[in-house]
Amino acid sequence: MRITAAFFILLLIAGIFILGAGVLLTGHAQRKEQIMNEETEAISAPEVNGVNDLTITVVYDNNPYKEGLGTAWGFSCLITGTEKTILFDTGGDGAILLNNMEKLAIEPNSVELVVLSHIHGDHTGGLGDFLGKKPDVTVYLPKSFPKRFKEGVRGYGAKVIEVEEALKICENVYSTGQLGTLIKEESLIVRTNKGLVVITGCAHPGIVKIVGAAKKLLKDDIVLVMGGFHLEWATKGKLQEIISAFKKLGVRYAGPCHCSGEKARSLFEKHFGKSYINIGAGRVITMADLE
Ligand SMILES: [Zn+2]
Ligand SMILES: [Zn+2]
């Protein structure tokens, strides 16, 4: 009888211990789950609130890429996936521009904004024919453009925005502002979730200076620099210097086209390897190219 009572007391004590341990363990598991949830949320939250499905279609370039498209001296590309659809530069010839757009299934009507890098005819020559098809756009151009050019654009019914300092064009898209002295030029910057994409027309103010300005303006990594780098007559030493400067600035991908020159293109290809982007008329660059 006495043994049975002692056994029951022991059982009761053991029960209290098991129950206590259970409560403690449950509390620990709940806390652990809570911490894990917090960690998962922190990882899944976007680090940079940039564009995540940017597409750049090269509509006009003197370098060939896609069969069946016209090539001529100049540059133009379409930027989609951003808040507004943007045509950056218009090439030198309106007929080639519109024909290439048609072959690439780009409706002129889909363009909301036009950004002109600089006054040279190989970047502005296609504008008139384009505005003839789609006059209801806003055209961003360097303030230094001649008055009669601006009046001509307004004459089509388009709105003109004169760019002097760096400015925001639409969500995640910026202009460097007009840089340079002799030939003033603006470049386009798109903030993506992989860093900044810098697009240049001819890079007359100097490609390294432009990339440096973009980095200083938006304080972010540079994922891609593409467009005309204006290096046709640069010596090999100068080209090496520019490539080193790109690496120092942390540029991950380079796509020199238009007025970059064959020598620069092949040297960039050699130094950037898989991170070199071959650009010509009809090339489409998506986020998948910037892994
Ligand atoms: Zn130029
Ligand atoms: Zn040019």
Coordinates of C-alpha atoms and ligand atoms in Angstrom, one line a residue:
M1 CA 0.0 0.0 0.0
R2 CA 2.8 2.4 1.0
I3 CA 4.7 1.4 -2.1
T4 CA 1.7 2.2 -4.3
A5 CA 1.3 5.7 -2.7
A6 CA 5.0 6.5 -3.3
F7 CA 4.7 5.3 -6.9
F8 CA 1.8 7.6 -7.5
I9 CA 3.6 10.6 -6.0
L10 CA 6.6 9.8 -8.2
L11 CA 4.3 9.5 -11.2
L12 CA 2.7 12.9 -10.4
I13 CA 6.2 14.6 -10.1
A14 CA 7.3 13.0 -13.4
G15 CA 4.1 14.2 -15.0
I16 CA 4.7 17.8 -13.8
F17 CA 8.3 17.7 -15.2
I18 CA 7.1 16.3 -18.6
L19 CA 4.4 19.0 -18.9
G20 CA 6.8 21.8 -18.0
A21 CA 9.4 20.6 -20.5
G22 CA 6.6 20.3 -23.1
V23 CA 5.5 23.9 -22.5
L24 CA 9.2 25.1 -22.7
L25 CA 9.8 23.2 -25.9
T26 CA 6.7 24.5 -27.5
G27 CA 7.7 28.1 -26.6
H28 CA 11.2 27.5 -28.1
A29 CA 9.7 26.1 -31.3
Q30 CA 7.4 29.0 -31.7
R31 CA 10.2 31.5 -31.2
K32 CA 12.4 29.7 -33.7
E33 CA 9.6 29.7 -36.2
Q34 CA 9.1 33.4 -35.7
I35 CA 12.8 34.1 -36.2
M36 CA 12.8 32.0 -39.4
N37 CA 9.8 33.9 -40.7
E38 CA 11.5 37.2 -40.1
E39 CA 14.6 35.9 -41.9
T40 CA 12.6 34.7 -44.9
E41 CA 10.8 38.0 -45.2
A42 CA 14.1 39.9 -45.1
I43 CA 15.5 37.8 -48.0
S44 CA 12.4 38.0 -50.2
A45 CA 12.1 41.7 -49.8
P46 CA 13.5 43.5 -52.8
E47 CA 16.9 45.1 -52.1
V48 CA 16.7 47.6 -54.9
N49 CA 13.4 48.8 -56.1
G50 CA 14.3 48.8 -59.8
V51 CA 12.8 47.6 -63.1
N52 CA 12.8 43.8 -63.2
D53 CA 11.7 43.1 -66.7
L54 CA 13.6 45.6 -68.8
T55 CA 13.9 45.0 -72.6
I56 CA 16.1 47.0 -74.9
T57 CA 15.5 46.5 -78.6
V58 CA 18.2 48.0 -80.9
V59 CA 16.1 49.4 -83.8
Y60 CA 18.9 51.2 -85.6
D61 CA 22.7 50.7 -85.8
N62 CA 25.4 50.6 -88.4
N63 CA 26.4 47.1 -87.2
P64 CA 24.2 44.3 -88.5
Y65 CA 22.7 41.7 -86.1
K66 CA 19.3 40.4 -87.2
E67 CA 18.9 39.4 -90.8
G68 CA 16.4 41.4 -92.9
L69 CA 16.9 44.7 -91.0
G70 CA 18.4 47.8 -92.5
T71 CA 21.7 49.1 -91.3
A72 CA 23.0 52.6 -91.7
W73 CA 25.2 55.0 -89.7
G74 CA 23.4 56.0 -86.5
F75 CA 21.7 54.6 -83.4
S76 CA 18.3 54.1 -81.9
C77 CA 16.8 51.7 -79.4
L78 CA 13.4 51.1 -77.8
I79 CA 13.2 50.7 -74.0
T80 CA 10.2 48.7 -72.7
G81 CA 9.3 47.2 -69.3
T82 CA 9.7 50.7 -67.7
E83 CA 6.8 52.9 -66.6
K84 CA 6.8 54.5 -70.0
T85 CA 7.9 53.1 -73.4
I86 CA 10.9 55.1 -74.6
L87 CA 12.5 55.6 -78.0
F88 CA 16.1 56.6 -77.4
D89 CA 17.5 58.4 -80.5
T90 CA 16.0 57.9 -83.9
G91 CA 18.9 57.0 -86.2
G92 CA 19.8 59.0 -89.3
D93 CA 17.1 57.9 -91.7
G94 CA 13.4 57.8 -91.0
A95 CA 12.5 55.3 -93.7
I96 CA 15.0 52.8 -92.3
L97 CA 13.9 53.5 -88.7
L98 CA 10.2 52.9 -89.5
N99 CA 10.9 49.9 -91.6
N100 CA 13.1 48.3 -88.9
M101 CA 10.4 49.0 -86.3
E102 CA 7.8 47.3 -88.5
K103 CA 10.0 44.3 -89.0
L104 CA 10.6 44.1 -85.2
A105 CA 6.8 44.4 -84.6
I106 CA 7.2 47.7 -82.8
E107 CA 4.1 49.9 -83.2
P108 CA 5.1 53.6 -83.4
N109 CA 1.9 54.2 -81.4
S110 CA 3.3 52.3 -78.4
V111 CA 6.1 54.9 -77.9
E112 CA 5.3 57.4 -75.2
L113 CA 8.5 59.3 -74.8
V114 CA 11.4 60.1 -77.1
V115 CA 14.8 61.0 -75.7
L116 CA 17.4 62.5 -78.0
S117 CA 21.0 62.2 -76.9
H118 CA 22.5 65.0 -79.1
I119 CA 22.0 67.1 -82.1
H120 CA 23.9 65.0 -84.7
G121 CA 21.9 63.9 -87.7
D122 CA 22.7 60.2 -87.2
H123 CA 20.6 60.4 -83.9
T124 CA 18.0 62.9 -84.8
G125 CA 17.5 62.3 -88.6
G126 CA 14.6 59.8 -88.1
L127 CA 12.6 62.0 -85.7
G128 CA 10.5 63.8 -88.4
D129 CA 9.3 60.6 -90.0
F130 CA 8.6 59.1 -86.6
L131 CA 6.6 62.1 -85.4
G132 CA 4.7 61.9 -88.7
K133 CA 3.4 58.5 -87.5
K134 CA 3.2 59.3 -83.8
P135 CA 3.1 63.1 -83.0
D136 CA 1.5 62.6 -79.5
V137 CA 4.8 62.1 -77.6
T138 CA 7.0 64.0 -75.2
V139 CA 10.5 64.6 -76.6
Y140 CA 13.4 65.1 -74.1
L141 CA 16.3 66.9 -75.7
P142 CA 19.4 68.8 -74.5
K143 CA 18.6 72.5 -73.8
S144 CA 21.5 73.4 -76.1
F145 CA 19.5 72.3 -79.3
P146 CA 18.8 75.1 -81.8
K147 CA 15.6 76.9 -81.3
R148 CA 14.3 76.0 -84.7
F149 CA 14.8 72.3 -84.0
K150 CA 12.6 72.6 -80.9
E151 CA 10.0 74.6 -82.8
G152 CA 10.0 71.9 -85.5
V153 CA 9.3 69.2 -83.0
R154 CA 6.5 71.3 -81.4
G155 CA 5.2 71.9 -85.0
Y156 CA 4.3 68.1 -85.2
G157 CA 2.2 68.5 -82.0
A158 CA 4.8 66.9 -79.7
K159 CA 5.7 68.3 -76.3
V160 CA 9.3 69.3 -75.8
I161 CA 11.2 69.0 -72.5
E162 CA 14.6 70.8 -72.5
V163 CA 17.1 69.0 -70.4
E164 CA 19.9 70.9 -68.6
E165 CA 20.7 69.2 -65.3
A166 CA 20.2 65.5 -64.5
L167 CA 16.5 64.6 -64.1
K168 CA 14.0 61.8 -63.6
I169 CA 12.2 61.0 -66.8
C170 CA 9.8 58.4 -65.4
E171 CA 9.9 55.7 -62.7
N172 CA 13.5 54.3 -62.6
V173 CA 14.6 56.2 -65.7
Y174 CA 16.9 59.2 -65.6
S175 CA 18.8 61.5 -67.8
T176 CA 22.4 62.4 -66.9
G177 CA 21.6 65.9 -68.0
Q178 CA 23.5 67.5 -70.8
L179 CA 27.2 66.8 -70.3
G180 CA 30.2 68.0 -72.3
T181 CA 31.3 71.3 -73.7
L182 CA 31.6 71.4 -77.5
I183 CA 28.9 68.8 -78.3
K184 CA 26.4 68.6 -75.4
E185 CA 24.9 65.2 -74.9
E186 CA 22.5 63.4 -72.5
S187 CA 22.6 59.7 -71.7
L188 CA 19.9 57.5 -70.4
I189 CA 20.1 55.6 -67.1
V190 CA 17.6 52.8 -66.2
R191 CA 17.6 51.5 -62.6
T192 CA 17.0 47.7 -62.7
N193 CA 17.0 45.2 -59.9
K194 CA 20.4 44.2 -61.1
G195 CA 21.9 47.7 -61.1
L196 CA 22.1 50.6 -63.5
V197 CA 21.9 50.3 -67.3
V198 CA 23.6 53.3 -69.0
I199 CA 22.7 53.9 -72.7
T200 CA 24.7 56.4 -74.7
G201 CA 24.2 57.9 -78.2
C202 CA 27.7 58.9 -79.2
A203 CA 29.3 59.5 -75.8
H204 CA 30.9 62.8 -77.1
P205 CA 31.5 64.0 -73.4
G206 CA 33.6 60.8 -72.9
I207 CA 32.2 57.3 -72.1
V208 CA 34.1 57.0 -68.7
K209 CA 32.9 60.5 -67.7
I210 CA 29.3 59.6 -68.5
V211 CA 29.4 56.3 -66.6
G212 CA 31.1 58.1 -63.6
A213 CA 28.3 60.7 -63.7
A214 CA 25.6 58.0 -63.7
K215 CA 27.1 56.2 -60.8
K216 CA 27.5 59.4 -58.8
L217 CA 23.9 60.4 -59.6
L218 CA 22.2 57.2 -58.5
K219 CA 24.8 55.7 -56.2
D220 CA 24.3 52.2 -57.5
D221 CA 26.3 49.5 -59.2
I222 CA 26.5 49.6 -63.0
V223 CA 25.3 46.4 -64.6
L224 CA 25.5 47.4 -68.3
V225 CA 26.9 50.2 -70.4
M226 CA 25.8 50.2 -74.1
G227 CA 25.5 52.4 -77.1
G228 CA 28.0 54.5 -79.1
F229 CA 31.3 54.9 -77.2
H230 CA 32.9 57.2 -79.7
L231 CA 36.2 55.4 -79.9
E232 CA 36.8 55.0 -83.6
W233 CA 40.0 56.9 -83.6
A234 CA 41.3 55.9 -80.1
T235 CA 44.7 54.3 -79.8
K236 CA 45.1 50.8 -78.3
G237 CA 46.6 52.4 -75.2
K238 CA 43.6 54.7 -74.8
L239 CA 41.2 51.8 -75.3
Q240 CA 43.1 49.8 -72.6
E241 CA 42.8 52.8 -70.3
I242 CA 39.0 53.0 -70.9
I243 CA 38.5 49.2 -70.3
S244 CA 40.5 49.5 -67.0
A245 CA 38.3 52.4 -66.0
F246 CA 35.2 50.4 -66.7
K247 CA 36.5 47.6 -64.5
K248 CA 37.3 50.0 -61.8
L249 CA 33.8 51.5 -62.0
G250 CA 32.5 48.0 -61.6
V251 CA 30.8 47.8 -65.0
R252 CA 29.6 44.2 -65.4
Y253 CA 28.5 44.1 -69.0
A254 CA 29.6 46.2 -72.0
G255 CA 27.8 46.6 -75.3
P256 CA 29.8 49.0 -77.5
C257 CA 28.1 49.6 -80.9
H258 CA 27.5 52.5 -83.4
C259 CA 30.6 54.8 -83.3
S260 CA 32.6 52.6 -80.9
G261 CA 34.7 51.2 -83.8
E262 CA 35.8 47.7 -84.6
K263 CA 39.1 47.9 -82.6
A264 CA 37.2 48.9 -79.5
R265 CA 34.5 46.3 -80.0
S266 CA 37.0 43.5 -80.3
L267 CA 39.1 44.7 -77.4
F268 CA 36.0 45.0 -75.2
E269 CA 35.0 41.5 -76.3
K270 CA 38.5 40.2 -75.3
H271 CA 38.4 41.7 -71.9
F272 CA 34.8 41.3 -71.0
G273 CA 34.5 37.8 -72.4
K274 CA 31.0 36.4 -71.7
S275 CA 30.0 39.8 -70.3
Y276 CA 30.5 41.4 -73.8
I277 CA 27.2 42.1 -75.5
N278 CA 27.3 42.0 -79.3
I279 CA 25.0 44.8 -80.4
G280 CA 23.7 45.5 -83.9
A281 CA 20.3 46.3 -85.5
G282 CA 17.7 44.0 -84.2
R283 CA 19.5 42.9 -81.0
V284 CA 17.2 42.5 -78.1
I285 CA 18.7 42.7 -74.6
T286 CA 16.6 41.4 -71.7
M287 CA 17.4 40.8 -68.0
A288 CA 18.3 37.2 -68.9
D289 CA 21.4 38.6 -70.7
L290 CA 22.5 40.3 -67.4
E291 CA 22.6 37.3 -65.1
Ligands
ZN1 ZN 27.6 62.4 -82.6
ZN2 ZN 26.6 59.0 -83.7

